[in-house]
Tab-separated table of C-alpha atoms in Angstrom:
chain	number	residue	atom	x	y	z
F	1	MET	CA	43.542	62.524	63.902
F	2	ARG	CA	46.608	64.010	65.563
F	3	ASN	CA	49.426	65.468	63.454
F	4	THR	CA	51.937	62.852	64.616
F	5	GLN	CA	49.775	60.170	63.042
F	6	TYR	CA	50.747	61.593	59.632
F	7	LEU	CA	54.408	60.736	60.263
F	8	GLN	CA	55.964	58.092	58.052
F	9	ARG	CA	59.529	57.010	57.250
F	10	SER	CA	61.117	56.628	53.857
F	11	PRO	CA	63.261	53.570	52.941
F	12	TYR	CA	66.255	55.717	54.004
F	13	ASN	CA	64.704	56.290	57.475
F	14	VAL	CA	64.071	59.981	56.774
F	15	TYR	CA	60.759	61.127	58.225
F	16	TYR	CA	58.089	62.757	56.112
F	17	ALA	CA	54.501	63.819	56.761
F	18	ARG	CA	51.430	63.669	54.568
F	19	PHE	CA	48.574	66.156	54.956
F	20	LYS	CA	45.136	65.818	53.392
F	21	LEU	CA	43.794	68.846	51.535
F	22	PRO	CA	40.440	70.201	52.750
F	23	GLN	CA	37.463	69.518	50.517
F	24	GLY	CA	37.245	73.214	49.638
F	25	LEU	CA	40.702	73.104	47.989
F	26	SER	CA	41.007	69.591	46.611
F	27	HIS	CA	39.036	70.383	43.440
F	28	TYR	CA	41.506	73.195	42.634
F	29	TYR	CA	44.609	71.050	43.109
F	30	ASP	CA	45.643	67.934	41.213
F	31	LYS	CA	46.496	66.065	44.417
F	32	LYS	CA	44.366	65.097	47.403
F	33	SER	CA	47.245	65.321	49.849
F	34	ILE	CA	50.587	67.074	50.291
F	35	LYS	CA	53.803	65.274	51.199
F	36	VAL	CA	56.413	67.175	53.218
F	37	SER	CA	59.920	65.840	53.821
F	38	LEU	CA	60.944	66.680	57.388
F	39	LYS	CA	64.657	66.244	56.629
F	40	THR	CA	65.471	64.352	59.818
F	41	ARG	CA	65.907	60.793	61.036
F	42	GLN	CA	65.255	61.728	64.682
F	43	PRO	CA	61.677	60.889	65.805
F	44	THR	CA	61.451	63.684	68.396
F	45	GLU	CA	62.671	66.309	65.943
F	46	ALA	CA	60.341	64.874	63.299
F	47	LYS	CA	57.331	65.390	65.573
F	48	ILE	CA	58.291	69.004	66.221
F	49	ARG	CA	58.742	69.680	62.510
F	50	CYS	CA	55.502	67.885	61.740
F	51	TYR	CA	53.590	70.104	64.171
F	52	LEU	CA	55.226	73.203	62.700
F	53	ALA	CA	54.448	72.156	59.130
F	54	ALA	CA	50.891	71.232	60.105
F	55	GLY	CA	50.214	74.602	61.673
F	56	LEU	CA	51.548	76.511	58.685
F	57	LEU	CA	49.816	74.323	56.120
F	58	GLN	CA	46.512	74.539	57.954
F	59	SER	CA	46.813	78.314	58.147
F	60	LYS	CA	47.618	78.372	54.433
F	61	PHE	CA	44.666	76.074	53.665
F	62	ASN	CA	42.290	78.373	55.533
F	63	ASP	CA	43.668	81.499	53.840
F	64	LEU	CA	43.409	79.952	50.388
F	65	MET	CA	39.851	78.741	50.973
F	66	ARG	CA	38.798	82.243	52.011
F	67	TRP	CA	40.734	83.769	49.118
F	68	SER	CA	39.221	81.417	46.521
F	69	THR	CA	35.705	82.083	47.827
F	70	MET	CA	36.209	85.853	47.479
F	71	ASN	CA	37.927	85.741	44.077
F	72	GLU	CA	36.135	82.921	42.269
F	73	PRO	CA	33.496	85.267	40.787
F	74	GLN	CA	36.240	87.615	39.469
F	75	PHE	CA	38.842	85.272	37.994
F	76	PRO	CA	38.731	82.274	35.627
F	77	ILE	CA	38.848	78.906	37.357
F	78	GLU	CA	42.212	78.079	35.750
F	79	GLN	CA	43.754	81.214	37.218
F	80	ILE	CA	42.395	80.283	40.651
F	81	ARG	CA	43.950	76.830	40.266
F	82	ALA	CA	47.267	78.332	39.214
F	83	VAL	CA	47.363	80.644	42.223
F	84	ILE	CA	46.555	77.859	44.665
F	85	ARG	CA	49.064	75.479	43.057
F	86	GLU	CA	51.840	78.070	43.120
F	87	GLU	CA	51.054	79.135	46.689
F	88	LEU	CA	51.142	75.570	48.004
F	89	GLU	CA	54.249	74.614	46.071
F	90	GLY	CA	55.935	77.829	47.188
F	91	LEU	CA	55.200	76.991	50.810
F	92	LEU	CA	56.615	73.487	50.336
F	93	VAL	CA	59.849	74.968	48.972
F	94	GLN	CA	60.131	77.299	51.958
F	95	LEU	CA	59.463	74.418	54.348
F	96	LYS	CA	62.189	72.383	52.657
F	97	ASP	CA	64.669	75.277	52.778
F	98	ASN	CA	63.983	75.973	56.435
F	99	PHE	CA	64.254	72.326	57.462
F	100	ASN	CA	67.552	72.093	55.577
F	101	SER	CA	68.868	75.173	57.369
F	102	GLU	CA	67.338	74.052	60.701
F	103	LYS	CA	65.664	77.429	61.350
F	104	GLY	CA	63.402	77.647	64.351
F	105	THR	CA	60.747	79.677	62.533
F	106	ILE	CA	59.490	79.939	59.003
F	107	GLU	CA	58.854	83.280	57.378
F	108	ILE	CA	56.183	83.439	54.711
F	109	THR	CA	56.088	86.664	52.700
F	110	PRO	CA	53.185	88.100	50.690
F	111	ARG	CA	53.178	86.712	47.162
F	112	LYS	CA	51.872	87.934	43.855
F	113	VAL	CA	50.897	85.092	41.581
F	114	ASN	CA	49.513	85.580	38.084
F	115	GLY	CA	48.706	89.184	38.884
F	116	VAL	CA	46.727	88.336	42.019
F	117	THR	CA	48.121	89.453	45.368
F	118	HIS	CA	47.634	87.042	48.260
F	119	THR	CA	48.736	88.141	51.703
F	120	GLU	CA	48.442	86.365	55.008
F	121	PRO	CA	49.462	87.084	58.612
F	122	GLN	CA	52.939	86.055	59.682
F	123	PRO	CA	52.891	82.668	61.433
F	124	GLU	CA	53.833	82.391	65.065
F	125	SER	CA	56.995	80.642	66.120
F	126	LEU	CA	56.710	77.043	67.202
F	127	GLN	CA	57.051	78.091	70.832
F	128	ASN	CA	53.971	80.355	70.599
F	129	GLN	CA	51.738	77.959	68.704
F	130	VAL	CA	49.013	75.918	70.370
F	131	VAL	CA	49.726	72.417	69.112
F	132	GLY	CA	46.559	70.388	69.267
F	133	PRO	CA	44.505	67.729	67.570
F	134	GLN	CA	42.744	67.748	64.242
F	135	LEU	CA	39.064	68.722	64.359
F	136	SER	CA	37.995	65.102	63.954
F	137	SER	CA	40.054	64.118	67.004
F	138	LEU	CA	38.823	67.054	69.107
F	139	ILE	CA	35.192	66.337	68.257
F	140	SER	CA	35.648	62.624	68.960
F	141	ASP	CA	37.301	63.288	72.344
F	142	TYR	CA	34.544	65.736	73.286
F	143	ALA	CA	31.806	63.271	72.327
F	144	GLN	CA	33.434	60.388	74.198
F	145	GLU	CA	33.593	62.458	77.379
F	146	LYS	CA	29.894	63.312	77.097
F	147	ILE	CA	28.958	59.695	76.432
F	148	ARG	CA	31.083	58.301	79.275
F	149	SER	CA	29.650	60.829	81.717
F	150	GLY	CA	26.121	59.768	80.764
F	151	ILE	CA	25.094	63.310	79.821
F	152	TRP	CA	23.999	62.426	76.285
F	153	SER	CA	21.062	60.200	75.438
F	154	GLN	CA	21.206	58.016	72.332
F	155	ARG	CA	19.203	60.576	70.388
F	156	THR	CA	21.509	63.409	71.466
F	157	GLN	CA	24.525	61.348	70.388
F	158	GLU	CA	23.075	60.916	66.906
F	159	ASP	CA	22.074	64.574	66.548
F	160	ASN	CA	25.473	65.829	67.701
F	161	ARG	CA	27.364	63.309	65.582
F	162	TYR	CA	25.734	64.844	62.518
F	163	ILE	CA	26.674	68.366	63.659
F	164	GLY	CA	30.271	67.239	64.239
F	165	GLU	CA	30.408	65.857	60.701
F	166	LEU	CA	28.959	69.119	59.396
F	167	ILE	CA	31.662	71.138	61.168
F	168	ILE	CA	34.370	69.081	59.446
F	169	LYS	CA	32.655	69.281	56.049
F	170	ILE	CA	32.498	73.072	56.260
F	171	LEU	CA	35.855	73.838	57.886
F	172	GLY	CA	37.852	70.813	56.768
F	173	ASP	CA	39.629	68.354	59.054
F	174	VAL	CA	42.220	70.955	59.967
F	175	GLY	CA	44.040	71.518	63.232
F	176	ALA	CA	41.674	72.822	65.886
F	177	ALA	CA	44.209	75.468	66.905
F	178	SER	CA	44.088	76.974	63.410
F	179	ILE	CA	40.428	77.945	63.771
F	180	GLY	CA	39.839	81.614	64.559
F	181	PHE	CA	37.047	84.182	64.363
F	182	ASP	CA	37.146	84.182	60.557
F	183	GLU	CA	36.543	80.425	60.399
F	184	ALA	CA	33.819	80.592	63.049
F	185	ARG	CA	32.018	83.345	61.157
F	186	HIS	CA	32.466	81.393	57.915
F	187	PHE	CA	30.859	78.355	59.567
F	188	LYS	CA	27.898	80.483	60.644
F	189	LYS	CA	27.581	82.038	57.188
F	190	ILE	CA	27.510	78.626	55.487
F	191	LEU	CA	24.928	77.306	57.960
F	192	MET	CA	22.669	80.223	57.070
F	193	ALA	CA	22.961	79.325	53.370
F	194	LEU	CA	22.314	75.578	53.677
F	195	PRO	CA	18.898	74.133	52.831
F	196	ALA	CA	16.422	72.854	55.377
F	197	HIS	CA	16.216	69.036	55.661
F	198	MET	CA	19.412	68.733	53.620
F	199	THR	CA	20.052	65.067	54.430
F	200	LYS	CA	16.523	64.059	53.460
F	201	ASN	CA	16.597	65.673	50.020
F	202	GLU	CA	17.878	63.408	47.238
F	203	GLN	CA	18.783	66.523	45.246
F	204	TYR	CA	21.824	67.103	47.469
F	205	LYS	CA	23.044	63.519	47.658
F	206	GLY	CA	26.740	63.265	46.766
F	207	MET	CA	27.199	67.037	46.586
F	208	SER	CA	29.852	68.954	48.510
F	209	ILE	CA	28.894	71.769	50.873
F	210	ASP	CA	30.112	74.343	48.335
F	211	GLU	CA	28.024	72.746	45.600
F	212	ILE	CA	24.934	72.696	47.808
F	213	VAL	CA	25.326	76.371	48.730
F	214	ALA	CA	25.792	77.215	45.041
F	215	THR	CA	22.265	75.938	44.302
F	216	GLU	CA	20.962	78.879	46.373
F	217	PRO	CA	18.163	76.953	48.113
F	218	THR	CA	15.010	78.975	48.712
F	219	GLN	CA	14.158	77.277	52.006
F	220	THR	CA	17.168	77.420	54.310
F	221	MET	CA	17.786	76.003	57.778
F	222	SER	CA	15.626	77.367	60.568
F	223	ILE	CA	17.111	79.646	63.201
F	224	THR	CA	16.589	76.845	65.728
F	225	THR	CA	18.678	74.398	63.658
F	226	ILE	CA	21.407	76.967	62.998
F	227	ASN	CA	21.621	77.910	66.669
F	228	ARG	CA	21.776	74.267	67.711
F	229	ALA	CA	24.769	73.687	65.420
F	230	LEU	CA	26.469	76.864	66.671
F	231	GLY	CA	25.747	75.826	70.257
F	232	VAL	CA	27.343	72.409	69.760
F	233	ALA	CA	30.370	74.037	68.098
F	234	ALA	CA	30.711	76.438	71.042
F	235	SER	CA	30.501	73.513	73.464
F	236	ILE	CA	33.223	71.632	71.560
F	237	TRP	CA	35.542	74.648	71.551
F	238	GLU	CA	34.900	75.297	75.237
F	239	TYR	CA	36.008	71.720	75.884
F	240	GLY	CA	39.069	72.326	73.699
F	241	LYS	CA	39.912	75.529	75.565
F	242	LYS	CA	39.648	73.866	78.983
F	243	ASN	CA	41.935	71.081	77.804
F	244	GLY	CA	44.520	73.418	76.288
F	245	TYR	CA	43.868	72.456	72.663
F	246	VAL	CA	42.677	75.913	71.543
F	247	LYS	CA	43.294	79.411	72.860
F	248	GLU	CA	39.789	80.835	72.635
F	249	ASN	CA	36.196	79.751	72.099
F	250	TYR	CA	35.539	81.625	68.878
F	251	PHE	CA	32.030	80.177	68.499
F	252	LYS	CA	30.745	81.558	71.786
F	253	GLY	CA	28.042	84.186	71.323
F	254	LEU	CA	27.542	83.570	67.592
F	255	GLN	CA	23.988	82.275	67.890
F	256	LEU	CA	21.291	84.208	66.082
F	257	PRO	CA	18.661	86.154	68.038
F	258	LYS	CA	15.387	84.322	67.867
F	259	HIS	CA	11.954	85.858	68.007
F	260	LYS	CA	9.402	83.149	68.531
F	261	SER	CA	6.614	83.025	65.993
F	262	ALA	CA	3.015	82.556	67.008
F	263	LYS	CA	3.393	78.914	66.033
F	264	GLU	CA	6.353	78.446	68.379
F	265	GLU	CA	4.687	80.095	71.390
F	266	ARG	CA	2.960	77.099	72.922
F	267	LEU	CA	0.188	78.024	75.339
F	268	PRO	CA	-1.338	76.006	78.185
F	269	PHE	CA	-4.926	74.831	77.913
F	270	SER	CA	-7.547	76.907	79.695
F	271	ASP	CA	-10.433	75.464	81.724
F	272	SER	CA	-12.748	75.999	78.764
F	273	ASP	CA	-10.274	74.208	76.461
F	274	LEU	CA	-10.174	71.211	78.802
F	275	LYS	CA	-13.966	71.046	78.891
F	276	LEU	CA	-13.984	70.911	75.098
F	277	LEU	CA	-11.206	68.314	74.888
F	278	PHE	CA	-12.753	66.009	77.465
F	279	GLY	CA	-16.391	66.803	76.766
F	280	THR	CA	-16.705	64.462	73.795
F	281	GLU	CA	-18.827	61.330	73.782
F	282	MET	CA	-15.687	59.166	74.081
F	283	TYR	CA	-14.987	60.494	77.574
F	284	HIS	CA	-18.597	60.435	78.727
F	285	THR	CA	-19.132	56.812	77.679
F	286	GLY	CA	-15.618	55.437	78.092
F	287	LYS	CA	-15.913	53.873	74.639
F	288	TYR	CA	-13.189	54.559	72.106
F	289	GLN	CA	-12.039	53.406	68.693
F	290	LYS	CA	-8.356	53.125	69.593
F	291	PRO	CA	-6.838	53.029	73.098
F	292	PHE	CA	-4.439	55.904	72.472
F	293	HIS	CA	-7.354	58.186	71.493
F	294	TYR	CA	-8.682	57.880	75.037
F	295	TRP	CA	-5.581	57.509	77.198
F	296	ILE	CA	-2.953	59.747	75.577
F	297	PRO	CA	-4.805	63.045	76.273
F	298	LEU	CA	-5.589	61.931	79.839
F	299	LEU	CA	-1.996	60.920	80.491
F	300	GLY	CA	-0.795	64.255	79.153
F	301	LEU	CA	-3.193	66.098	81.441
F	302	TYR	CA	-2.250	64.220	84.616
F	303	THR	CA	1.480	63.558	84.071
F	304	GLY	CA	2.835	66.340	81.834
F	305	CYS	CA	4.970	63.744	80.038
F	306	ARG	CA	6.187	64.317	76.501
F	307	LEU	CA	4.070	62.712	73.813
F	308	ASN	CA	6.737	60.271	72.627
F	309	GLU	CA	7.430	59.211	76.223
F	310	LEU	CA	3.788	58.178	76.571
F	311	CYS	CA	3.415	56.624	73.121
F	312	SER	CA	6.375	54.291	73.748
F	313	LEU	CA	5.216	53.030	77.179
F	314	THR	CA	5.183	49.295	77.836
F	315	LYS	CA	3.385	47.179	80.400
F	316	ASN	CA	6.604	46.993	82.433
F	317	ASP	CA	6.762	50.790	82.643
F	318	VAL	CA	3.674	50.955	84.869
F	319	VAL	CA	5.135	50.037	88.243
F	320	GLN	CA	4.006	49.791	91.862
F	321	GLU	CA	6.386	50.706	94.679
F	322	GLY	CA	4.796	50.315	98.098
F	323	ASP	CA	1.335	51.780	97.719
F	324	ILE	CA	2.331	54.199	94.945
F	325	TRP	CA	1.906	53.456	91.258
F	326	TYR	CA	4.131	55.336	88.842
F	327	ILE	CA	5.176	55.530	85.198
F	328	SER	CA	8.834	54.780	84.504
F	329	ILE	CA	10.290	56.930	81.725
F	330	ASN	CA	13.425	55.114	80.551
F	331	GLU	CA	15.559	54.067	77.587
F	332	ALA	CA	14.919	50.335	77.785
F	333	GLY	CA	14.703	48.520	74.471
F	334	GLU	CA	14.025	50.760	71.495
F	335	LYS	CA	12.707	53.669	73.541
F	336	ARG	CA	14.320	57.085	73.281
F	337	VAL	CA	14.310	60.018	75.685
F	338	LYS	CA	15.172	63.648	75.010
F	339	ASN	CA	18.090	63.718	77.475
F	340	LYS	CA	19.316	61.981	80.615
F	341	SER	CA	17.208	64.262	82.815
F	342	SER	CA	14.156	62.801	81.086
F	343	ILE	CA	14.733	59.429	82.772
F	344	ARG	CA	12.467	59.599	85.818
F	345	LYS	CA	9.520	58.212	87.781
F	346	VAL	CA	6.184	60.005	87.439
F	347	PRO	CA	3.559	58.991	90.046
F	348	LEU	CA	0.101	58.203	88.698
F	349	HIS	CA	-2.616	60.672	89.634
F	350	SER	CA	-5.529	59.111	91.508
F	351	LYS	CA	-7.865	60.172	88.679
F	352	LEU	CA	-5.995	57.900	86.238
F	353	ALA	CA	-6.335	54.993	88.654
F	354	GLU	CA	-10.028	55.780	89.089
F	355	LEU	CA	-10.567	55.710	85.318
F	356	GLY	CA	-8.943	52.268	85.053
F	357	PHE	CA	-5.507	53.012	83.630
F	358	ILE	CA	-3.736	50.493	85.884
F	359	GLU	CA	-6.094	47.707	84.787
F	360	PHE	CA	-5.631	48.757	81.169
F	361	ALA	CA	-1.840	48.537	81.554
F	362	LYS	CA	-2.016	45.136	83.265
F	363	SER	CA	-4.119	43.742	80.423
F	364	SER	CA	-1.640	44.877	77.785
F	365	HIS	CA	0.998	42.722	76.131
F	366	GLY	CA	4.251	44.573	75.549
F	367	ARG	CA	3.603	48.151	74.442
F	368	LEU	CA	0.479	49.862	75.766
F	369	PHE	CA	-0.315	51.373	72.382
F	370	PRO	CA	0.911	48.917	69.726
F	371	GLU	CA	-1.289	50.644	67.140
F	372	LEU	CA	1.244	53.512	67.159
F	373	LYS	CA	4.004	52.377	64.812
F	374	LYS	CA	7.520	53.763	64.943
F	375	VAL	CA	8.331	56.463	62.388
F	376	LYS	CA	11.856	57.927	62.289
F	377	ASP	CA	12.793	56.580	65.729
F	378	ASN	CA	9.631	57.949	67.376
F	379	TYR	CA	6.286	56.396	68.260
F	380	SER	CA	4.481	59.746	68.453
F	381	HIS	CA	4.076	60.403	64.712
F	382	TYR	CA	0.496	59.176	64.282
F	383	ALA	CA	-0.625	60.410	67.695
F	384	THR	CA	0.585	63.904	66.792
F	385	LYS	CA	-1.291	63.847	63.482
F	386	TRP	CA	-4.485	62.603	65.120
F	387	PHE	CA	-4.451	65.053	68.032
F	388	CYS	CA	-3.259	68.210	66.227
F	389	ARG	CA	-4.944	67.767	62.855
F	390	THR	CA	-8.132	65.984	63.786
F	391	TYR	CA	-9.163	65.824	67.427
F	392	ILE	CA	-8.305	69.318	68.655
F	393	LYS	CA	-10.046	70.885	65.650
F	394	LYS	CA	-13.055	68.641	66.104
F	395	CYS	CA	-13.283	69.958	69.664
F	396	GLY	CA	-13.425	73.537	68.368
F	397	ILE	CA	-9.962	74.728	69.474
F	398	ASP	CA	-8.523	76.751	66.585
F	399	ASP	CA	-5.564	78.477	68.271
F	400	THR	CA	-2.464	77.055	66.537
F	401	ARG	CA	-0.412	77.789	69.664
F	402	LYS	CA	-2.335	75.051	71.462
F	403	VAL	CA	-1.039	71.580	70.637
F	404	TYR	CA	-0.350	68.365	72.537
F	405	HIS	CA	2.717	69.952	74.141
F	406	SER	CA	0.295	72.402	75.757
F	407	PHE	CA	-0.488	69.680	78.313
F	408	ARG	CA	3.081	70.061	79.658
F	409	HIS	CA	2.598	73.797	79.991
F	410	THR	CA	-0.764	73.191	81.644
F	411	VAL	CA	0.739	70.840	84.232
F	412	ALA	CA	3.678	73.180	84.887
F	413	GLN	CA	1.348	76.156	85.299
F	414	ARG	CA	-1.119	74.343	87.582
F	415	LEU	CA	1.600	72.903	89.810
F	416	THR	CA	3.356	76.258	90.088
F	417	ASN	CA	0.072	77.973	90.953
F	418	SER	CA	-0.427	75.326	93.662
F	419	ASN	CA	2.892	76.415	95.240
F	420	VAL	CA	4.793	73.290	94.209
F	421	PRO	CA	8.533	74.181	94.261
F	422	ARG	CA	10.001	74.508	90.786
F	423	GLU	CA	12.599	71.823	91.578
F	424	ILE	CA	9.786	69.323	92.103
F	425	VAL	CA	7.997	70.538	88.976
F	426	GLY	CA	11.273	69.944	87.118
F	427	ALA	CA	11.542	66.428	88.541
F	428	ILE	CA	8.036	65.565	87.356
F	429	LEU	CA	8.464	67.049	83.891
F	430	GLY	CA	12.043	65.870	83.352
F	431	HIS	CA	13.409	69.329	82.659
F	432	HIS	CA	17.080	69.658	81.779
F	433	ASP	CA	17.644	73.363	81.157
F	434	ALA	CA	18.775	75.134	84.310
F	435	SER	CA	16.786	78.189	83.286
F	436	GLN	CA	13.611	76.134	83.497
F	437	THR	CA	14.482	74.535	86.792
F	438	THR	CA	17.777	73.928	88.542
F	439	GLY	CA	19.519	70.943	87.052
F	440	ARG	CA	18.653	67.254	87.432
F	441	TYR	CA	16.143	66.161	90.019
F	442	GLY	CA	14.925	62.665	89.184
F	443	ASP	CA	16.882	60.939	91.938
F	444	GLY	CA	16.537	63.747	94.464
F	445	PHE	CA	12.899	63.462	95.564
F	446	SER	CA	11.037	60.513	97.012
F	447	LEU	CA	8.030	59.063	95.234
F	448	GLN	CA	5.894	60.214	98.151
F	449	ILE	CA	6.898	63.856	97.638
F	450	LEU	CA	6.299	63.611	93.887
F	451	LYS	CA	2.955	61.882	94.462
F	452	GLU	CA	1.781	64.637	96.806
F	453	ALA	CA	2.714	67.214	94.182
F	454	ILE	CA	0.919	65.374	91.358
F	455	GLU	CA	-2.262	65.149	93.417
F	456	LYS	CA	-2.380	68.950	93.502
F	457	LEU	CA	-3.491	68.771	89.881
F	458	ASN	CA	-7.101	69.252	90.926
F	459	ILE	CA	-8.533	68.958	87.437
F	460	VAL	CA	-11.846	67.216	86.759
F	461	PRO	CA	-12.574	68.016	83.108
F	462	PHE	CA	-15.446	65.527	82.755
F	463	LYS	CA	-17.675	63.070	84.564
F	464	ARG	CA	-18.355	59.612	83.240
F	465	GLY	CA	-22.004	59.335	82.195
């Protein structure tokens, strides 16, 4: 919400502005918002005064939130309330005096309230301030640009919407220009204190961020989750900087260093692993209990697709173009993809055709694997449990770094070793990160080129008996 949207007129046509207190202060103050008379009937002048008041109030809000956090353990709650009340009311008096005298700047001096000294930096003049939107408006504008440009998938939209809400809950819906290094570091500090799976735990339902942190959860957010939130914040502020809403990107470079655990280091399957995985009776006889037991490992081996991409396939996703059959990875219906680069065509390896996958797809009605029910927006839940907890152990593979995702690493490794250019490998796998490949490739290579690359996966892990 932009500051001008707070503007209202009294019955005497005098403009005033109303500002909502951040959540971190509202429980110390007996009001949820602050009303400031702008002492003018001129709309243009009212906007200028509104921006000035907003900047100073937001700076004061931030200072008081930091101050209360530092002093709450040392002073009684009533004394904290008294300080905050007197500070805010003192600022309102100074605003009123300055608007009456039509000063161009407002000088706020250090104050000593109830024996507690509270100092803050001198505010800039109106001419030097960056006047920009509230955080909610900045985040909304940023998200809309990403959505319109087609960069975000539906899943990414939902994930980032939650992070945007978290930013506002922690920092308050203050002016974006009022956020500095202190606020960015505070955001990071709070993230590190929040519990893992916070939204799924009924214990935290209805609690404020401060109240949740006060419970001192033993299991906090993972480094991956923290870094994702910091990365989204940095992306939002970079957008704000480019559009002139903020001076600097104070969230850039705040991400935590991450040392991958043994669990996180996914390894490709070796030749001996593949012989174990595809050496079971199911693959020798072609007889299986459930279709996904047989086809999902084979599809992973010969396509490198993500597990959820394969589990959500429908009959219409197995397509023939000319003499080439391919799998269409898309967002049709209820399907989800990781990102826009994931939308692609993956040619079918001749081994899959030889084993009867095309006939299997043609005989299906709707989804290829209807036995895999959707759980939390994904169809891969039960396939993951079966493969990682049951099948891979049954085959005698005990290395926890080898999971279904290892098929993607296997395909990437084999194609690279066969001198397939990394851009083509990226097109087949649907990579997005430029460090993995070089951007988006799906529309850049013909099916024929992709088919020739796929056929270089010269893997024959078993022979039908």
